[in-house]
C-alpha cells in the first residue's frame, strides 16, 4: 500500500476575478473548492493513475471534515488525526495570473504528532510512504 502524509492539508478556493484590484470590492465569476496540500495532490494523482493509496495527516474543524469527505467521494482512503482549530483554506485569485493567500493551519501538538508517528510505525516493510508539503504550526 502507498501512504501519503500531508502535515498541513487545505482546501483550495480558486476564484476567477476579472480586473482584480486591491482595496475595492471585487466580484468573482467562478469558484472551485478542491482538496489541497502537496501530499493530498500526490494521493489525487495516484488515484487518477489507478493506484490505491491512503492519505494520512491532520484535519481540523468543519473544513477538515469537508476535506476528508471530498477525498472519500473521490474514493481515496483517509486516516487523519483530528486536531483543534480549522484546516486551512488557501485562496487562489486568478486574473491573468494567480495571487495566492495561504493560511497557516492548525497547531499540531506533540501528542498529536506522536499519534501520527504511531500510525507510521505500523506500516509494513513493503509499504511506501510519501511525505510532502509544508510543515504545520507547532
mmCIF file of N, CA and C in Angstrom, residues 22-68:
data_model
loop_
_atom_site.group_PDB
_atom_site.id
_atom_site.type_symbol
_atom_site.label_atom_id
_atom_site.label_comp_id
_atom_site.label_asym_id
_atom_site.label_seq_id
_atom_site.Cartn_x
_atom_site.Cartn_y
_atom_site.Cartn_z
ATOM 1 N N UNK A 22 -6.880 45.888 -5.613
ATOM 2 C CA UNK A 22 -6.776 45.954 -4.158
ATOM 3 C C UNK A 22 -7.654 47.080 -3.623
ATOM 4 N N UNK A 23 -8.102 46.914 -2.390
ATOM 5 C CA UNK A 23 -8.805 47.943 -1.615
ATOM 6 C C UNK A 23 -10.160 48.358 -2.179
ATOM 7 N N UNK A 24 -10.763 47.533 -3.030
ATOM 8 C CA UNK A 24 -12.121 47.784 -3.518
ATOM 9 C C UNK A 24 -12.866 46.449 -3.566
ATOM 10 N N UNK A 25 -14.173 46.519 -3.694
ATOM 11 C CA UNK A 25 -14.980 45.312 -3.833
ATOM 12 C C UNK A 25 -14.727 44.684 -5.200
ATOM 13 N N UNK A 26 -14.378 43.401 -5.195
ATOM 14 C CA UNK A 26 -14.206 42.626 -6.424
ATOM 15 C C UNK A 26 -15.237 41.511 -6.419
ATOM 16 N N UNK A 27 -15.734 41.165 -7.591
ATOM 17 C CA UNK A 27 -16.656 40.038 -7.706
ATOM 18 C C UNK A 27 -16.002 38.965 -8.577
ATOM 19 N N UNK A 28 -16.193 37.712 -8.165
ATOM 20 C CA UNK A 28 -15.626 36.629 -8.957
ATOM 21 C C UNK A 28 -16.701 36.008 -9.831
ATOM 22 N N UNK A 29 -16.248 35.426 -10.942
ATOM 23 C CA UNK A 29 -17.177 34.847 -11.910
ATOM 24 C C UNK A 29 -17.314 33.334 -11.755
ATOM 25 N N UNK A 30 -16.295 32.680 -11.229
ATOM 26 C CA UNK A 30 -16.326 31.229 -10.998
ATOM 27 C C UNK A 30 -15.579 30.916 -9.713
ATOM 28 N N UNK A 31 -15.998 29.859 -9.061
ATOM 29 C CA UNK A 31 -15.299 29.395 -7.861
ATOM 30 C C UNK A 31 -15.154 27.885 -7.913
ATOM 31 N N UNK A 32 -14.028 27.398 -7.358
ATOM 32 C CA UNK A 32 -13.733 25.971 -7.322
ATOM 33 C C UNK A 32 -13.146 25.673 -5.950
ATOM 34 N N UNK A 33 -13.749 24.760 -5.215
ATOM 35 C CA UNK A 33 -13.248 24.363 -3.901
ATOM 36 C C UNK A 33 -12.740 22.934 -4.013
ATOM 37 N N UNK A 34 -11.444 22.756 -3.830
ATOM 38 C CA UNK A 34 -10.841 21.441 -4.029
ATOM 39 C C UNK A 34 -9.916 21.086 -2.872
ATOM 40 N N UNK A 35 -9.764 19.784 -2.577
ATOM 41 C CA UNK A 35 -8.783 19.362 -1.572
ATOM 42 C C UNK A 35 -7.385 19.735 -2.044
ATOM 43 N N UNK A 36 -6.532 20.140 -1.105
ATOM 44 C CA UNK A 36 -5.189 20.539 -1.482
ATOM 45 C C UNK A 36 -4.147 20.215 -0.433
ATOM 46 N N UNK A 37 -2.940 20.566 -0.774
ATOM 47 C CA UNK A 37 -1.761 20.218 0.008
ATOM 48 C C UNK A 37 -0.937 19.266 -0.835
ATOM 49 N N UNK A 38 0.368 19.362 -0.738
ATOM 50 C CA UNK A 38 1.236 18.591 -1.628
ATOM 51 C C UNK A 38 1.002 17.080 -1.551
ATOM 52 N N UNK A 39 0.903 16.531 -0.348
ATOM 53 C CA UNK A 39 0.657 15.097 -0.215
ATOM 54 C C UNK A 39 -0.724 14.701 -0.717
ATOM 55 N N UNK A 40 -1.711 15.550 -0.476
ATOM 56 C CA UNK A 40 -3.071 15.306 -0.994
ATOM 57 C C UNK A 40 -3.029 15.270 -2.515
ATOM 58 N N UNK A 41 -2.265 16.203 -3.110
ATOM 59 C CA UNK A 41 -2.138 16.219 -4.572
ATOM 60 C C UNK A 41 -1.519 14.920 -5.086
ATOM 61 N N UNK A 42 -0.562 14.371 -4.346
ATOM 62 C CA UNK A 42 0.038 13.084 -4.721
ATOM 63 C C UNK A 42 -1.034 11.994 -4.660
ATOM 64 N N UNK A 43 -1.831 11.977 -3.593
ATOM 65 C CA UNK A 43 -2.906 10.980 -3.474
ATOM 66 C C UNK A 43 -3.899 11.095 -4.623
ATOM 67 N N UNK A 44 -4.262 12.332 -4.971
ATOM 68 C CA UNK A 44 -5.203 12.544 -6.073
ATOM 69 C C UNK A 44 -4.627 12.036 -7.399
ATOM 70 N N UNK A 45 -3.359 12.310 -7.646
ATOM 71 C CA UNK A 45 -2.732 11.863 -8.891
ATOM 72 C C UNK A 45 -2.599 10.337 -8.916
ATOM 73 N N UNK A 46 -2.203 9.741 -7.792
ATOM 74 C CA UNK A 46 -2.119 8.280 -7.736
ATOM 75 C C UNK A 46 -3.470 7.647 -8.052
ATOM 76 N N UNK A 47 -4.531 8.198 -7.481
ATOM 77 C CA UNK A 47 -5.872 7.667 -7.727
ATOM 78 C C UNK A 47 -6.252 7.814 -9.201
ATOM 79 N N UNK A 48 -5.897 8.951 -9.791
ATOM 80 C CA UNK A 48 -6.156 9.166 -11.220
ATOM 81 C C UNK A 48 -5.455 8.109 -12.066
ATOM 82 N N UNK A 49 -4.271 7.704 -11.621
ATOM 83 C CA UNK A 49 -3.500 6.680 -12.329
ATOM 84 C C UNK A 49 -3.944 5.263 -11.978
ATOM 85 N N UNK A 50 -4.966 5.145 -11.117
ATOM 86 C CA UNK A 50 -5.485 3.832 -10.746
ATOM 87 C C UNK A 50 -4.734 3.161 -9.616
ATOM 88 N N UNK A 51 -3.941 3.928 -8.870
ATOM 89 C CA UNK A 51 -3.144 3.376 -7.782
ATOM 90 C C UNK A 51 -3.846 3.653 -6.457
ATOM 91 N N UNK A 52 -4.201 2.590 -5.754
ATOM 92 C CA UNK A 52 -4.832 2.736 -4.447
ATOM 93 C C UNK A 52 -3.823 3.314 -3.460
ATOM 94 N N UNK A 53 -4.306 4.195 -2.588
ATOM 95 C CA UNK A 53 -3.431 4.799 -1.585
ATOM 96 C C UNK A 53 -4.275 5.300 -0.430
ATOM 97 N N UNK A 54 -3.598 5.632 0.656
ATOM 98 C CA UNK A 54 -4.262 6.178 1.843
ATOM 99 C C UNK A 54 -3.585 7.479 2.218
ATOM 100 N N UNK A 55 -4.389 8.512 2.415
ATOM 101 C CA UNK A 55 -3.881 9.819 2.815
ATOM 102 C C UNK A 55 -3.870 9.911 4.343
ATOM 103 N N UNK A 56 -2.704 10.231 4.888
ATOM 104 C CA UNK A 56 -2.530 10.438 6.322
ATOM 105 C C UNK A 56 -2.277 11.920 6.578
ATOM 106 N N UNK A 57 -2.508 12.338 7.802
ATOM 107 C CA UNK A 57 -2.227 13.721 8.170
ATOM 108 C C UNK A 57 -3.155 14.169 9.279
ATOM 109 N N UNK A 58 -3.427 15.463 9.285
ATOM 110 C CA UNK A 58 -4.242 16.074 10.326
ATOM 111 C C UNK A 58 -5.432 16.787 9.702
ATOM 112 N N UNK A 59 -6.558 16.779 10.421
ATOM 113 C CA UNK A 59 -7.734 17.539 9.996
ATOM 114 C C UNK A 59 -8.273 18.292 11.196
ATOM 115 N N UNK A 60 -8.872 19.446 10.919
ATOM 116 C CA UNK A 60 -9.400 20.275 11.999
ATOM 117 C C UNK A 60 -10.706 20.934 11.568
ATOM 118 N N UNK A 61 -11.679 20.911 12.453
ATOM 119 C CA UNK A 61 -12.919 21.644 12.253
ATOM 120 C C UNK A 61 -13.736 21.205 11.051
ATOM 121 N N UNK A 62 -14.704 22.067 10.680
ATOM 122 C CA UNK A 62 -15.589 21.727 9.572
ATOM 123 C C UNK A 62 -14.852 21.718 8.241
ATOM 124 N N UNK A 63 -13.773 22.492 8.126
ATOM 125 C CA UNK A 63 -13.014 22.469 6.876
ATOM 126 C C UNK A 63 -12.269 21.142 6.725
ATOM 127 N N UNK A 64 -11.781 20.606 7.822
ATOM 128 C CA UNK A 64 -11.136 19.296 7.783
ATOM 129 C C UNK A 64 -12.123 18.185 7.463
ATOM 130 N N UNK A 65 -13.328 18.295 8.020
ATOM 131 C CA UNK A 65 -14.374 17.311 7.715
ATOM 132 C C UNK A 65 -14.723 17.359 6.228
ATOM 133 N N UNK A 66 -14.823 18.578 5.683
ATOM 134 C CA UNK A 66 -15.145 18.722 4.258
ATOM 135 C C UNK A 66 -14.017 18.155 3.390
ATOM 136 N N UNK A 67 -12.784 18.423 3.765
ATOM 137 C CA UNK A 67 -11.628 17.888 3.045
ATOM 138 C C UNK A 67 -11.695 16.367 2.983
ATOM 139 N N UNK A 68 -11.911 15.741 4.125
ATOM 140 C CA UNK A 68 -11.965 14.280 4.185
ATOM 141 C C UNK A 68 -13.138 13.743 3.365
#
